[in-house]
mmCIF file of C-alpha atoms and ligand atoms in Angstrom:
data_model
loop_
_atom_site.group_PDB
_atom_site.id
_atom_site.type_symbol
_atom_site.label_atom_id
_atom_site.label_comp_id
_atom_site.label_asym_id
_atom_site.label_seq_id
_atom_site.Cartn_x
_atom_site.Cartn_y
_atom_site.Cartn_z
ATOM 1 C CA MET A 19 86.826 60.721 101.725
ATOM 2 C CA ALA A 20 85.318 64.082 101.669
ATOM 3 C CA ARG A 21 84.473 67.128 99.745
ATOM 4 C CA VAL A 22 85.073 70.575 101.335
ATOM 5 C CA THR A 23 83.136 73.668 100.854
ATOM 6 C CA PHE A 24 83.666 77.219 102.117
ATOM 7 C CA THR A 25 80.780 79.500 101.269
ATOM 8 C CA HIS A 26 80.984 83.290 101.791
ATOM 9 C CA ILE A 27 83.511 82.763 104.551
ATOM 10 C CA THR A 28 84.742 86.105 106.347
ATOM 11 C CA LYS A 29 87.195 86.179 109.271
ATOM 12 C CA ARG A 30 87.630 89.165 111.351
ATOM 13 C CA PHE A 31 89.935 89.051 114.262
ATOM 14 C CA ALA A 32 89.092 90.788 117.621
ATOM 15 C CA ASP A 33 91.551 93.617 116.866
ATOM 16 C CA GLY A 34 89.474 94.170 113.568
ATOM 17 C CA THR A 35 92.204 92.670 111.164
ATOM 18 C CA GLN A 36 90.159 91.031 108.241
ATOM 19 C CA ALA A 37 92.088 88.035 107.383
ATOM 20 C CA ILE A 38 89.447 86.620 104.925
ATOM 21 C CA ARG A 39 86.898 88.483 102.950
ATOM 22 C CA ASP A 40 83.853 86.699 101.518
ATOM 23 C CA LEU A 41 85.582 83.524 100.141
ATOM 24 C CA SER A 42 83.908 80.800 98.375
ATOM 25 C CA LEU A 43 85.616 77.769 97.233
ATOM 26 C CA SER A 44 85.251 73.984 96.758
ATOM 27 C CA VAL A 45 87.817 71.247 97.201
ATOM 28 C CA GLU A 46 86.691 68.038 95.405
ATOM 29 C CA ASP A 47 86.703 64.648 96.996
ATOM 30 C CA GLY A 48 90.177 63.260 96.500
ATOM 31 C CA GLU A 49 91.830 66.709 95.297
ATOM 32 C CA LEU A 50 95.072 68.329 96.396
ATOM 33 C CA MET A 51 94.271 71.832 96.317
ATOM 34 C CA VAL A 52 97.100 74.353 96.721
ATOM 35 C CA LEU A 53 96.266 77.870 98.564
ATOM 36 C CA LEU A 54 98.830 80.245 97.270
ATOM 37 C CA GLY A 55 99.749 83.796 98.261
ATOM 38 C CA PRO A 56 102.210 86.100 99.860
ATOM 39 C CA SER A 57 102.593 86.172 103.524
ATOM 40 C CA GLY A 58 99.755 87.538 105.451
ATOM 41 C CA CYS A 59 97.146 86.846 102.898
ATOM 42 C CA GLY A 60 95.123 84.764 105.156
ATOM 43 C CA LYS A 61 96.263 81.170 104.010
ATOM 44 C CA SER A 62 96.913 79.722 107.328
ATOM 45 C CA THR A 63 93.608 81.398 108.687
ATOM 46 C CA LEU A 64 91.428 79.455 106.191
ATOM 47 C CA LEU A 65 93.306 76.180 107.207
ATOM 48 C CA ARG A 66 92.851 76.911 110.892
ATOM 49 C CA MET A 67 89.238 77.442 110.396
ATOM 50 C CA LEU A 68 88.663 74.162 108.406
ATOM 51 C CA ALA A 69 90.636 72.449 111.278
ATOM 52 C CA GLY A 70 88.335 74.069 113.762
ATOM 53 C CA LEU A 71 91.224 76.137 115.467
ATOM 54 C CA GLU A 72 89.428 79.471 114.414
ATOM 55 C CA ALA A 73 85.853 80.190 113.858
ATOM 56 C CA PRO A 74 84.725 82.064 110.953
ATOM 57 C CA SER A 75 82.972 85.561 111.536
ATOM 58 C CA SER A 76 80.415 84.588 108.881
ATOM 59 C CA GLY A 77 79.856 81.994 106.243
ATOM 60 C CA GLU A 78 79.582 78.182 106.101
ATOM 61 C CA ILE A 79 82.302 75.377 106.135
ATOM 62 C CA ARG A 80 80.943 72.040 105.039
ATOM 63 C CA ILE A 81 82.713 68.597 104.816
ATOM 64 C CA ASP A 82 80.462 66.803 102.428
ATOM 65 C CA GLU A 83 77.033 68.021 103.302
ATOM 66 C CA ALA A 84 77.686 68.471 106.942
ATOM 67 C CA LEU A 85 78.012 71.754 108.605
ATOM 68 C CA VAL A 86 81.096 71.885 110.612
ATOM 69 C CA ASN A 87 81.416 75.388 111.682
ATOM 70 C CA HIS A 88 80.426 74.450 115.234
ATOM 71 C CA LEU A 89 82.112 71.133 115.431
ATOM 72 C CA SER A 90 85.264 70.654 117.624
ATOM 73 C CA PRO A 91 88.757 69.863 115.929
ATOM 74 C CA ARG A 92 88.335 66.264 117.108
ATOM 75 C CA GLN A 93 84.939 65.828 115.758
ATOM 76 C CA ARG A 94 85.895 66.939 112.145
ATOM 77 C CA ASN A 95 88.540 64.151 111.504
ATOM 78 C CA ILE A 96 91.103 66.523 109.916
ATOM 79 C CA ALA A 97 94.876 66.035 110.212
ATOM 80 C CA MET A 98 97.265 68.865 110.107
ATOM 81 C CA VAL A 99 100.915 69.018 109.232
ATOM 82 C CA PHE A 100 102.856 72.250 110.090
ATOM 83 C CA GLN A 101 106.325 73.490 109.182
ATOM 84 C CA ASN A 102 107.549 72.862 112.437
ATOM 85 C CA TYR A 103 107.031 69.014 112.776
ATOM 86 C CA ALA A 104 105.985 69.007 116.648
ATOM 87 C CA LEU A 105 107.265 65.597 117.094
ATOM 88 C CA TYR A 106 107.212 64.137 120.706
ATOM 89 C CA PRO A 107 111.045 64.269 121.247
ATOM 90 C CA HIS A 108 111.216 61.536 124.143
ATOM 91 C CA MET A 109 109.000 59.128 122.110
ATOM 92 C CA SER A 110 110.283 56.860 119.491
ATOM 93 C CA VAL A 111 109.196 57.119 115.888
ATOM 94 C CA ALA A 112 106.682 54.115 116.441
ATOM 95 C CA GLU A 113 105.533 55.651 119.626
ATOM 96 C CA ASN A 114 104.891 58.967 117.743
ATOM 97 C CA LEU A 115 103.188 57.291 115.011
ATOM 98 C CA ALA A 116 100.890 55.544 117.459
ATOM 99 C CA PHE A 117 100.326 58.339 119.817
ATOM 100 C CA PRO A 118 97.056 59.641 118.031
ATOM 101 C CA LEU A 119 95.687 56.103 117.869
ATOM 102 C CA LYS A 120 96.382 55.342 121.546
ATOM 103 C CA MET A 121 94.503 58.629 122.413
ATOM 104 C CA GLN A 122 91.494 57.469 120.437
ATOM 105 C CA GLY A 123 91.677 54.275 122.583
ATOM 106 C CA MET A 124 92.316 52.000 119.740
ATOM 107 C CA ALA A 125 93.174 48.176 120.539
ATOM 108 C CA ARG A 126 96.925 47.450 120.717
ATOM 109 C CA ASP A 127 96.969 44.917 117.710
ATOM 110 C CA LYS A 128 95.097 47.390 115.593
ATOM 111 C CA ILE A 129 97.544 50.046 116.428
ATOM 112 C CA ARG A 130 100.522 47.928 115.523
ATOM 113 C CA SER A 131 99.396 47.043 112.270
ATOM 114 C CA ARG A 132 98.237 50.595 111.230
ATOM 115 C CA VAL A 133 101.665 51.883 112.450
ATOM 116 C CA ARG A 134 103.423 49.140 110.365
ATOM 117 C CA ALA A 135 101.441 50.048 107.298
ATOM 118 C CA VAL A 136 102.254 53.750 107.477
ATOM 119 C CA ALA A 137 105.639 53.194 108.201
ATOM 120 C CA GLU A 138 105.940 50.968 105.181
ATOM 121 C CA ARG A 139 104.274 53.602 102.743
ATOM 122 C CA LEU A 140 106.512 56.423 104.035
ATOM 123 C CA SER A 141 109.714 54.292 104.081
ATOM 124 C CA LEU A 142 110.167 54.655 107.843
ATOM 125 C CA SER A 143 110.091 50.945 108.620
ATOM 126 C CA ALA A 144 113.973 50.781 109.454
ATOM 127 C CA LEU A 145 113.501 54.003 111.664
ATOM 128 C CA LEU A 146 110.704 52.882 113.975
ATOM 129 C CA ASP A 147 113.004 52.494 117.104
ATOM 130 C CA ARG A 148 114.824 55.858 116.664
ATOM 131 C CA GLN A 149 113.915 58.949 118.580
ATOM 132 C CA PRO A 150 113.353 62.170 116.490
ATOM 133 C CA LYS A 151 116.635 63.752 117.466
ATOM 134 C CA ALA A 152 118.460 60.782 115.599
ATOM 135 C CA LEU A 153 116.464 61.645 112.273
ATOM 136 C CA SER A 154 117.526 64.006 109.509
ATOM 137 C CA GLY A 155 114.982 66.840 108.659
ATOM 138 C CA GLY A 156 113.205 64.788 105.605
ATOM 139 C CA GLN A 157 112.830 61.994 108.013
ATOM 140 C CA ARG A 158 111.357 64.008 110.765
ATOM 141 C CA GLN A 159 108.925 65.326 108.098
ATOM 142 C CA ARG A 160 107.857 62.015 106.987
ATOM 143 C CA VAL A 161 107.102 60.989 110.638
ATOM 144 C CA ALA A 162 105.041 64.085 110.963
ATOM 145 C CA MET A 163 103.097 63.095 107.923
ATOM 146 C CA GLY A 164 102.687 59.517 108.987
ATOM 147 C CA ARG A 165 101.480 60.550 112.400
ATOM 148 C CA ALA A 166 98.778 62.700 110.452
ATOM 149 C CA LEU A 167 98.075 59.786 108.026
ATOM 150 C CA VAL A 168 97.740 56.956 110.602
ATOM 151 C CA ARG A 169 94.335 58.453 111.921
ATOM 152 C CA GLU A 170 93.084 57.971 108.308
ATOM 153 C CA PRO A 171 91.660 61.503 108.312
ATOM 154 C CA LYS A 172 88.889 62.675 105.948
ATOM 155 C CA VAL A 173 90.849 65.774 105.103
ATOM 156 C CA PHE A 174 94.699 66.384 105.199
ATOM 157 C CA LEU A 175 96.003 69.874 105.952
ATOM 158 C CA MET A 176 99.467 70.881 105.269
ATOM 159 C CA ASP A 177 100.710 74.407 106.172
ATOM 160 C CA GLU A 178 104.072 75.214 104.562
ATOM 161 C CA PRO A 179 105.244 71.712 105.441
ATOM 162 C CA LEU A 180 108.549 72.065 103.619
ATOM 163 C CA SER A 181 109.775 75.493 104.412
ATOM 164 C CA ASN A 182 112.547 74.131 107.011
ATOM 165 C CA LEU A 183 114.054 71.827 104.404
ATOM 166 C CA ASP A 184 116.864 72.667 102.096
ATOM 167 C CA ALA A 185 116.164 73.039 98.351
ATOM 168 C CA GLU A 186 116.996 69.386 97.306
ATOM 169 C CA LEU A 187 115.212 67.868 100.081
ATOM 170 C CA ARG A 188 112.237 69.976 99.288
ATOM 171 C CA LEU A 189 112.077 68.817 95.852
ATOM 172 C CA GLN A 190 112.339 64.970 96.820
ATOM 173 C CA ILE A 191 109.658 65.605 99.848
ATOM 174 C CA ARG A 192 107.294 67.404 97.177
ATOM 175 C CA GLN A 193 107.381 64.365 95.192
ATOM 176 C CA ASP A 194 106.619 62.194 98.202
ATOM 177 C CA ILE A 195 103.720 64.169 99.037
ATOM 178 C CA ALA A 196 102.293 64.220 95.567
ATOM 179 C CA ARG A 197 102.740 60.368 95.339
ATOM 180 C CA LEU A 198 101.236 59.776 98.797
ATOM 181 C CA GLN A 199 98.219 61.903 98.045
ATOM 182 C CA ARG A 200 97.681 60.324 94.914
ATOM 183 C CA ASP A 201 98.051 56.974 96.373
ATOM 184 C CA THR A 202 95.692 57.681 99.368
ATOM 185 C CA ALA A 203 93.213 60.018 97.522
ATOM 186 C CA ILE A 204 92.771 62.024 100.759
ATOM 187 C CA THR A 205 91.147 65.296 100.042
ATOM 188 C CA THR A 206 94.189 67.861 100.822
ATOM 189 C CA LEU A 207 94.608 71.507 101.249
ATOM 190 C CA TYR A 208 98.264 72.732 100.949
ATOM 191 C CA VAL A 209 99.281 76.046 101.894
ATOM 192 C CA THR A 210 102.330 77.803 100.341
ATOM 193 C CA HIS A 211 103.749 81.120 99.409
ATOM 194 C CA ASP A 212 106.154 79.296 96.855
ATOM 195 C CA GLN A 213 104.684 79.307 93.339
ATOM 196 C CA VAL A 214 106.791 76.696 92.183
ATOM 197 C CA GLU A 215 105.682 74.220 94.856
ATOM 198 C CA ALA A 216 102.122 75.242 94.224
ATOM 199 C CA MET A 217 102.472 74.725 90.423
ATOM 200 C CA THR A 218 104.078 71.386 90.579
ATOM 201 C CA LEU A 219 101.829 70.021 93.452
ATOM 202 C CA GLY A 220 98.300 71.194 92.805
ATOM 203 C CA ARG A 221 96.214 70.413 90.010
ATOM 204 C CA ARG A 222 94.223 73.306 90.974
ATOM 205 C CA ILE A 223 95.793 76.452 92.700
ATOM 206 C CA ALA A 224 93.704 78.987 94.577
ATOM 207 C CA VAL A 225 95.494 82.377 94.603
ATOM 208 C CA LEU A 226 94.709 84.718 97.605
ATOM 209 C CA LYS A 227 95.646 88.374 98.309
ATOM 210 C CA GLN A 228 94.647 90.289 101.454
ATOM 211 C CA GLY A 229 92.139 87.603 102.232
ATOM 212 C CA GLU A 230 90.403 87.686 98.902
ATOM 213 C CA LEU A 231 90.305 84.734 96.364
ATOM 214 C CA GLN A 232 91.976 86.244 93.070
ATOM 215 C CA GLN A 233 91.843 83.241 90.796
ATOM 216 C CA LEU A 234 91.307 79.550 90.989
ATOM 217 C CA GLY A 235 92.785 77.406 88.065
ATOM 218 C CA SER A 236 95.532 75.152 86.930
ATOM 219 C CA ALA A 237 99.091 76.261 86.804
ATOM 220 C CA HIS A 238 98.702 76.558 83.058
ATOM 221 C CA GLU A 239 95.674 78.787 83.426
ATOM 222 C CA LEU A 240 97.251 81.007 86.168
ATOM 223 C CA TYR A 241 100.237 81.558 83.766
ATOM 224 C CA GLY A 242 98.567 81.846 80.415
ATOM 225 C CA ARG A 243 95.463 83.632 81.460
ATOM 226 C CA PRO A 244 95.909 85.595 84.661
ATOM 227 C CA ALA A 245 92.706 87.022 85.847
ATOM 228 C CA ASN A 246 94.454 90.314 86.954
ATOM 229 C CA THR A 247 97.732 91.972 87.447
ATOM 230 C CA PHE A 248 98.241 90.658 90.857
ATOM 231 C CA VAL A 249 98.199 87.158 89.611
ATOM 232 C CA ALA A 250 100.245 87.923 86.537
ATOM 233 C CA GLY A 251 103.016 89.520 88.777
ATOM 234 C CA PHE A 252 102.902 86.778 91.365
ATOM 235 C CA ILE A 253 103.017 83.677 88.917
ATOM 236 C CA GLY A 254 106.150 83.244 86.872
ATOM 237 C CA SER A 255 109.719 83.773 88.026
ATOM 238 C CA PRO A 256 110.341 86.735 87.471
ATOM 239 C CA GLY A 257 106.568 87.417 87.296
ATOM 240 C CA MET A 258 104.961 89.373 84.439
ATOM 241 C CA ASN A 259 106.333 93.050 83.595
ATOM 242 C CA ILE A 260 103.424 95.551 83.875
ATOM 243 C CA PHE A 261 103.536 98.942 82.148
ATOM 244 C CA GLU A 262 101.011 101.829 82.527
ATOM 245 C CA THR A 263 99.902 102.872 79.345
ATOM 246 C CA PRO A 264 97.213 105.106 77.470
ATOM 247 C CA LEU A 265 94.987 103.293 75.089
ATOM 248 C CA ARG A 266 94.901 105.253 71.762
ATOM 249 C CA HIS A 267 93.694 105.092 68.295
ATOM 250 C CA ASP A 268 95.839 106.477 65.690
ATOM 251 C CA GLY A 269 93.269 106.351 62.752
ATOM 252 C CA HIS A 270 94.582 102.752 61.640
ATOM 253 C CA GLY A 271 93.997 100.780 64.875
ATOM 254 C CA TYR A 272 94.410 100.770 68.673
ATOM 255 C CA GLY A 273 98.038 101.200 70.247
ATOM 256 C CA VAL A 274 99.708 100.962 73.482
ATOM 257 C CA VAL A 275 102.974 102.349 74.960
ATOM 258 C CA VAL A 276 105.422 99.722 76.231
ATOM 259 C CA ALA A 277 108.561 101.064 77.982
ATOM 260 C CA GLY A 278 108.465 104.331 76.062
ATOM 261 C CA GLN A 279 107.631 102.837 72.701
ATOM 262 C CA SER A 280 104.356 102.760 70.759
ATOM 263 C CA VAL A 281 102.984 99.224 70.059
ATOM 264 C CA SER A 282 100.239 98.780 67.529
ATOM 265 C CA LEU A 283 97.579 96.241 68.840
ATOM 266 C CA ARG A 284 97.075 95.080 65.483
ATOM 267 C CA GLY A 285 96.982 91.119 65.461
ATOM 268 C CA ALA A 286 96.833 91.182 69.325
ATOM 269 C CA PRO A 287 94.454 88.589 70.932
ATOM 270 C CA TYR A 288 91.580 91.272 71.964
ATOM 271 C CA ALA A 289 88.247 92.090 70.404
ATOM 272 C CA GLU A 290 88.116 95.636 68.854
ATOM 273 C CA ALA A 291 84.907 96.350 70.537
ATOM 274 C CA ASP A 292 86.492 95.446 74.075
ATOM 275 C CA LEU A 293 89.368 97.852 73.243
ATOM 276 C CA ALA A 294 86.898 100.472 72.194
ATOM 277 C CA SER A 295 85.279 100.480 75.468
ATOM 278 C CA PHE A 296 88.511 101.565 77.066
ATOM 279 C CA ALA A 297 89.729 104.111 74.456
ATOM 280 C CA GLY A 298 91.384 107.068 75.830
ATOM 281 C CA GLN A 299 91.942 105.414 79.253
ATOM 282 C CA THR A 300 95.064 104.371 81.102
ATOM 283 C CA LEU A 301 95.306 100.618 80.990
ATOM 284 C CA GLN A 302 98.076 98.350 81.949
ATOM 285 C CA ALA A 303 99.878 96.258 79.548
ATOM 286 C CA GLY A 304 101.609 93.164 80.628
ATOM 287 C CA VAL A 305 104.459 91.078 79.037
ATOM 288 C CA ARG A 306 106.319 88.146 80.402
ATOM 289 C CA PRO A 307 110.130 88.098 80.699
ATOM 290 C CA GLU A 308 110.069 85.198 78.401
ATOM 291 C CA GLY A 309 107.995 87.183 75.934
ATOM 292 C CA LEU A 310 110.901 89.691 75.264
ATOM 293 C CA HIS A 311 113.811 88.701 73.110
ATOM 294 C CA LEU A 312 116.945 90.327 71.924
ATOM 295 C CA SER A 313 116.346 92.133 68.771
ATOM 296 C CA ALA A 314 118.999 90.819 66.026
ATOM 297 C CA GLY A 315 121.381 93.722 65.140
ATOM 298 C CA GLU A 316 119.957 96.548 63.025
ATOM 299 C CA GLU A 317 116.782 94.976 61.802
ATOM 300 C CA LYS A 318 114.732 96.366 64.698
ATOM 301 C CA ASN A 319 111.332 94.693 65.185
ATOM 302 C CA ALA A 320 108.413 96.954 64.815
ATOM 303 C CA HIS A 321 107.667 96.381 68.502
ATOM 304 C CA GLY A 322 111.233 97.086 69.790
ATOM 305 C CA ILE A 323 111.930 98.461 73.018
ATOM 306 C CA GLU A 324 115.002 100.191 74.075
ATOM 307 C CA VAL A 325 116.216 99.502 77.640
ATOM 308 C CA THR A 326 119.351 100.181 79.860
ATOM 309 C CA LEU A 327 120.367 97.356 81.724
ATOM 310 C CA SER A 328 120.410 97.814 85.392
ATOM 311 C CA GLY A 329 121.160 93.949 86.432
ATOM 312 C CA VAL A 330 122.390 90.668 84.551
ATOM 313 C CA GLU A 331 121.955 87.461 85.952
ATOM 314 C CA ARG A 332 123.715 84.730 84.220
ATOM 315 C CA LEU A 333 122.044 81.356 84.708
ATOM 316 C CA GLY A 334 123.654 78.060 83.101
ATOM 317 C CA HIS A 335 121.229 78.093 80.099
ATOM 318 C CA GLU A 336 120.034 81.725 79.995
ATOM 319 C CA VAL A 337 120.344 85.346 81.170
ATOM 320 C CA ILE A 338 117.710 87.267 83.019
ATOM 321 C CA VAL A 339 118.293 90.936 82.237
ATOM 322 C CA HIS A 340 116.720 93.817 84.394
ATOM 323 C CA PHE A 341 115.842 97.128 83.535
ATOM 324 C CA PRO A 342 114.074 100.067 85.420
ATOM 325 C CA ALA A 343 110.429 100.339 85.301
ATOM 326 C CA ILE A 344 109.605 104.105 84.769
ATOM 327 C CA ASN A 345 106.281 105.635 85.715
ATOM 328 C CA ARG A 346 104.678 108.538 84.226
ATOM 329 C CA SER A 347 106.218 111.238 86.383
ATOM 330 C CA GLY A 348 109.672 109.943 85.268
ATOM 331 C CA ASP A 349 110.339 108.235 88.788
ATOM 332 C CA SER A 350 112.272 104.863 88.449
ATOM 333 C CA LEU A 351 110.137 102.206 90.151
ATOM 334 C CA ALA A 352 110.873 98.540 90.713
ATOM 335 C CA GLU A 353 112.580 96.626 87.873
ATOM 336 C CA HIS A 354 111.271 94.884 84.902
ATOM 337 C CA SER A 355 112.979 91.896 83.537
ATOM 338 C CA ALA A 356 113.537 89.915 80.423
ATOM 339 C CA ARG A 357 114.513 86.261 80.298
ATOM 340 C CA LEU A 358 117.145 85.674 77.154
ATOM 341 C CA ALA A 359 118.905 82.940 75.650
ATOM 342 C CA TYR A 360 122.331 82.700 77.187
ATOM 343 C CA GLN A 361 125.177 85.047 76.173
ATOM 344 C CA ASP A 362 128.285 86.146 77.698
ATOM 345 C CA GLY A 363 128.577 89.823 76.372
ATOM 346 C CA LEU A 364 125.827 91.558 78.287
ATOM 347 C CA GLN A 365 126.868 94.023 81.044
ATOM 348 C CA ILE A 366 124.925 96.408 83.449
ATOM 349 C CA GLY A 367 124.566 99.781 81.856
ATOM 350 C CA ASP A 368 124.474 98.201 78.215
ATOM 351 C CA GLU A 369 121.765 99.620 75.991
ATOM 352 C CA ILE A 370 119.860 96.895 74.247
ATOM 353 C CA SER A 371 116.895 96.626 72.029
ATOM 354 C CA LEU A 372 114.192 94.023 73.174
ATOM 355 C CA SER A 373 111.533 92.869 70.775
ATOM 356 C CA LEU A 374 108.005 91.540 71.598
ATOM 357 C CA ALA A 375 105.406 89.888 69.678
ATOM 358 C CA VAL A 376 102.104 91.421 70.122
ATOM 359 C CA GLU A 377 100.412 88.031 70.732
ATOM 360 C CA ASP A 378 102.658 88.149 73.892
ATOM 361 C CA LEU A 379 100.978 91.365 75.054
ATOM 362 C CA TYR A 380 98.463 91.039 77.982
ATOM 363 C CA LEU A 381 96.029 93.889 78.686
ATOM 364 C CA PHE A 382 94.290 94.735 82.151
ATOM 365 C CA ASP A 383 91.606 97.496 82.624
ATOM 366 C CA PRO A 384 92.487 100.421 85.051
ATOM 367 C CA SER A 385 91.316 98.466 88.125
ATOM 368 C CA GLY A 386 93.888 95.547 86.940
ATOM 369 C CA SER A 387 91.409 92.980 85.832
ATOM 370 C CA ALA A 388 92.427 91.141 82.705
ATOM 371 C CA LEU A 389 90.549 92.210 79.336
ATOM 372 C CA PRO A 390 89.199 89.043 77.859
ATOM 373 C CA ARG A 391 91.586 87.395 75.626
ATOM 374 C CA PHE A 392 91.120 85.089 72.581
ATOM 375 C CA GLU A 393 92.446 81.666 73.139
HETATM 376 P P1 LIG B 2 102.193 83.567 106.256
HETATM 377 O O1 LIG B 2 102.437 82.890 104.919
HETATM 378 O O2 LIG B 2 103.160 84.652 106.767
HETATM 379 O O3 LIG B 2 101.900 82.395 107.357
HETATM 380 P P2 LIG B 2 99.291 83.659 105.877
HETATM 381 O O4 LIG B 2 98.859 84.014 104.475
HETATM 382 O O5 LIG B 2 99.389 82.405 106.188
HETATM 383 O O6 LIG B 2 100.718 84.177 106.153
HETATM 384 P P3 LIG B 2 97.645 84.373 108.176
HETATM 385 O O7 LIG B 2 98.525 83.781 109.147
HETATM 386 O O8 LIG B 2 96.267 83.650 107.841
HETATM 387 O O9 LIG B 2 98.576 84.679 106.774
HETATM 388 O O10 LIG B 2 97.068 85.912 108.495
HETATM 389 C C1 LIG B 2 96.205 86.594 107.740
HETATM 390 C C2 LIG B 2 96.174 88.069 108.360
HETATM 391 O O11 LIG B 2 95.507 87.944 109.820
HETATM 392 C C3 LIG B 2 97.575 88.694 108.864
HETATM 393 O O12 LIG B 2 97.394 90.043 108.662
HETATM 394 C C4 LIG B 2 97.659 88.325 110.134
HETATM 395 O O13 LIG B 2 98.583 89.388 110.696
HETATM 396 C C5 LIG B 2 96.265 88.414 110.753
HETATM 397 N N1 LIG B 2 96.138 87.633 112.033
HETATM 398 C C6 LIG B 2 96.496 86.160 112.008
HETATM 399 N N2 LIG B 2 95.974 85.835 113.209
HETATM 400 C C7 LIG B 2 95.476 86.918 114.008
HETATM 401 C C8 LIG B 2 95.121 87.024 115.197
HETATM 402 N N3 LIG B 2 94.923 86.009 116.120
HETATM 403 N N4 LIG B 2 94.602 88.107 115.526
HETATM 404 C C9 LIG B 2 94.793 89.281 114.667
HETATM 405 N N5 LIG B 2 95.362 89.053 113.477
HETATM 406 C C10 LIG B 2 95.662 88.059 113.044
#
């Protein structure tokens, strides 16, 4: 059992690449924390520093109270599972599981009982005599987890362990990992770029971008109260639509412009004083795809926006429609999207009216940080 603390960690590689910038983070004893972020954001580097495979340029890493910066990987008692399982191909499952214990010089009887217990826990008992090549991808992954677990590590690190598996197997093993972690209560740091995996596995998720911690919170917090436009756009599928907008006062109250339409902020979950401090500036307004609805016939909502569809994705129970995002110079940028109740009729090129409720609007300051929002 262990608590892991990163304090002001920075990592600069020899070629000048800054992979981690002043990152502070605590993983509680027995917690499964997920590190989430796009490719290159520094997730693996952070894990490798905890494992002792890279040294931080500055800052402290502690396991419980002990500073581990200068300890070798072996002294840290950390187990790591990667996306390529790295099983020994010429050894049986039992020998693969036993290998780390043999290396420690553990007595044979003890090894046998540990291997048996781990095999049982991971439903590998019937496969102990097989070689890795005679196992399915999911079974290999379970052996890799077993081999990490058998050492009874203080901390378990997983770096995209599911990325070689197909969708169905990913779902199943995700549940196996969640159960295993709950049962063993081994402090676990799990790295992924897949937000669904992150949201379903971690009670807390740390979102990273370019080596910087953007937000730490539950799936619900990241979705409902994103700290900035990056988290808003990254969490959710598709992510939040962001519109650049002036913030104006029309004599009655503040308003923004969303997809070319004026939207009054009366009733929005923002304090008048906070809005006043940004009056006249260019803000960013966000609305989730599920915050946009098809306006009913002629009765256009006060906050209706007119869009021309550039894409229609029909899923069984809903339709995701896309429309071009236009910046101030009139250039079309990436696409925005709306998640609508299922219907057959919509086609690319259709002009439709979408409505949005002002409570579903999010505001971000010019630097992209969220304005404080009421509950
Ligand atoms: P991915 O999901 O693609 O594995 P990641 O979030 O795990 O990405 P890292 O592998 O931690 O990202 O890399 C972070 C940054 O550090 C990247 O810009 C990467 O190119 C750089 N980097 C990683 N290792 C080295 C190295 N040994 N020397 C120089 N730069 C490196």
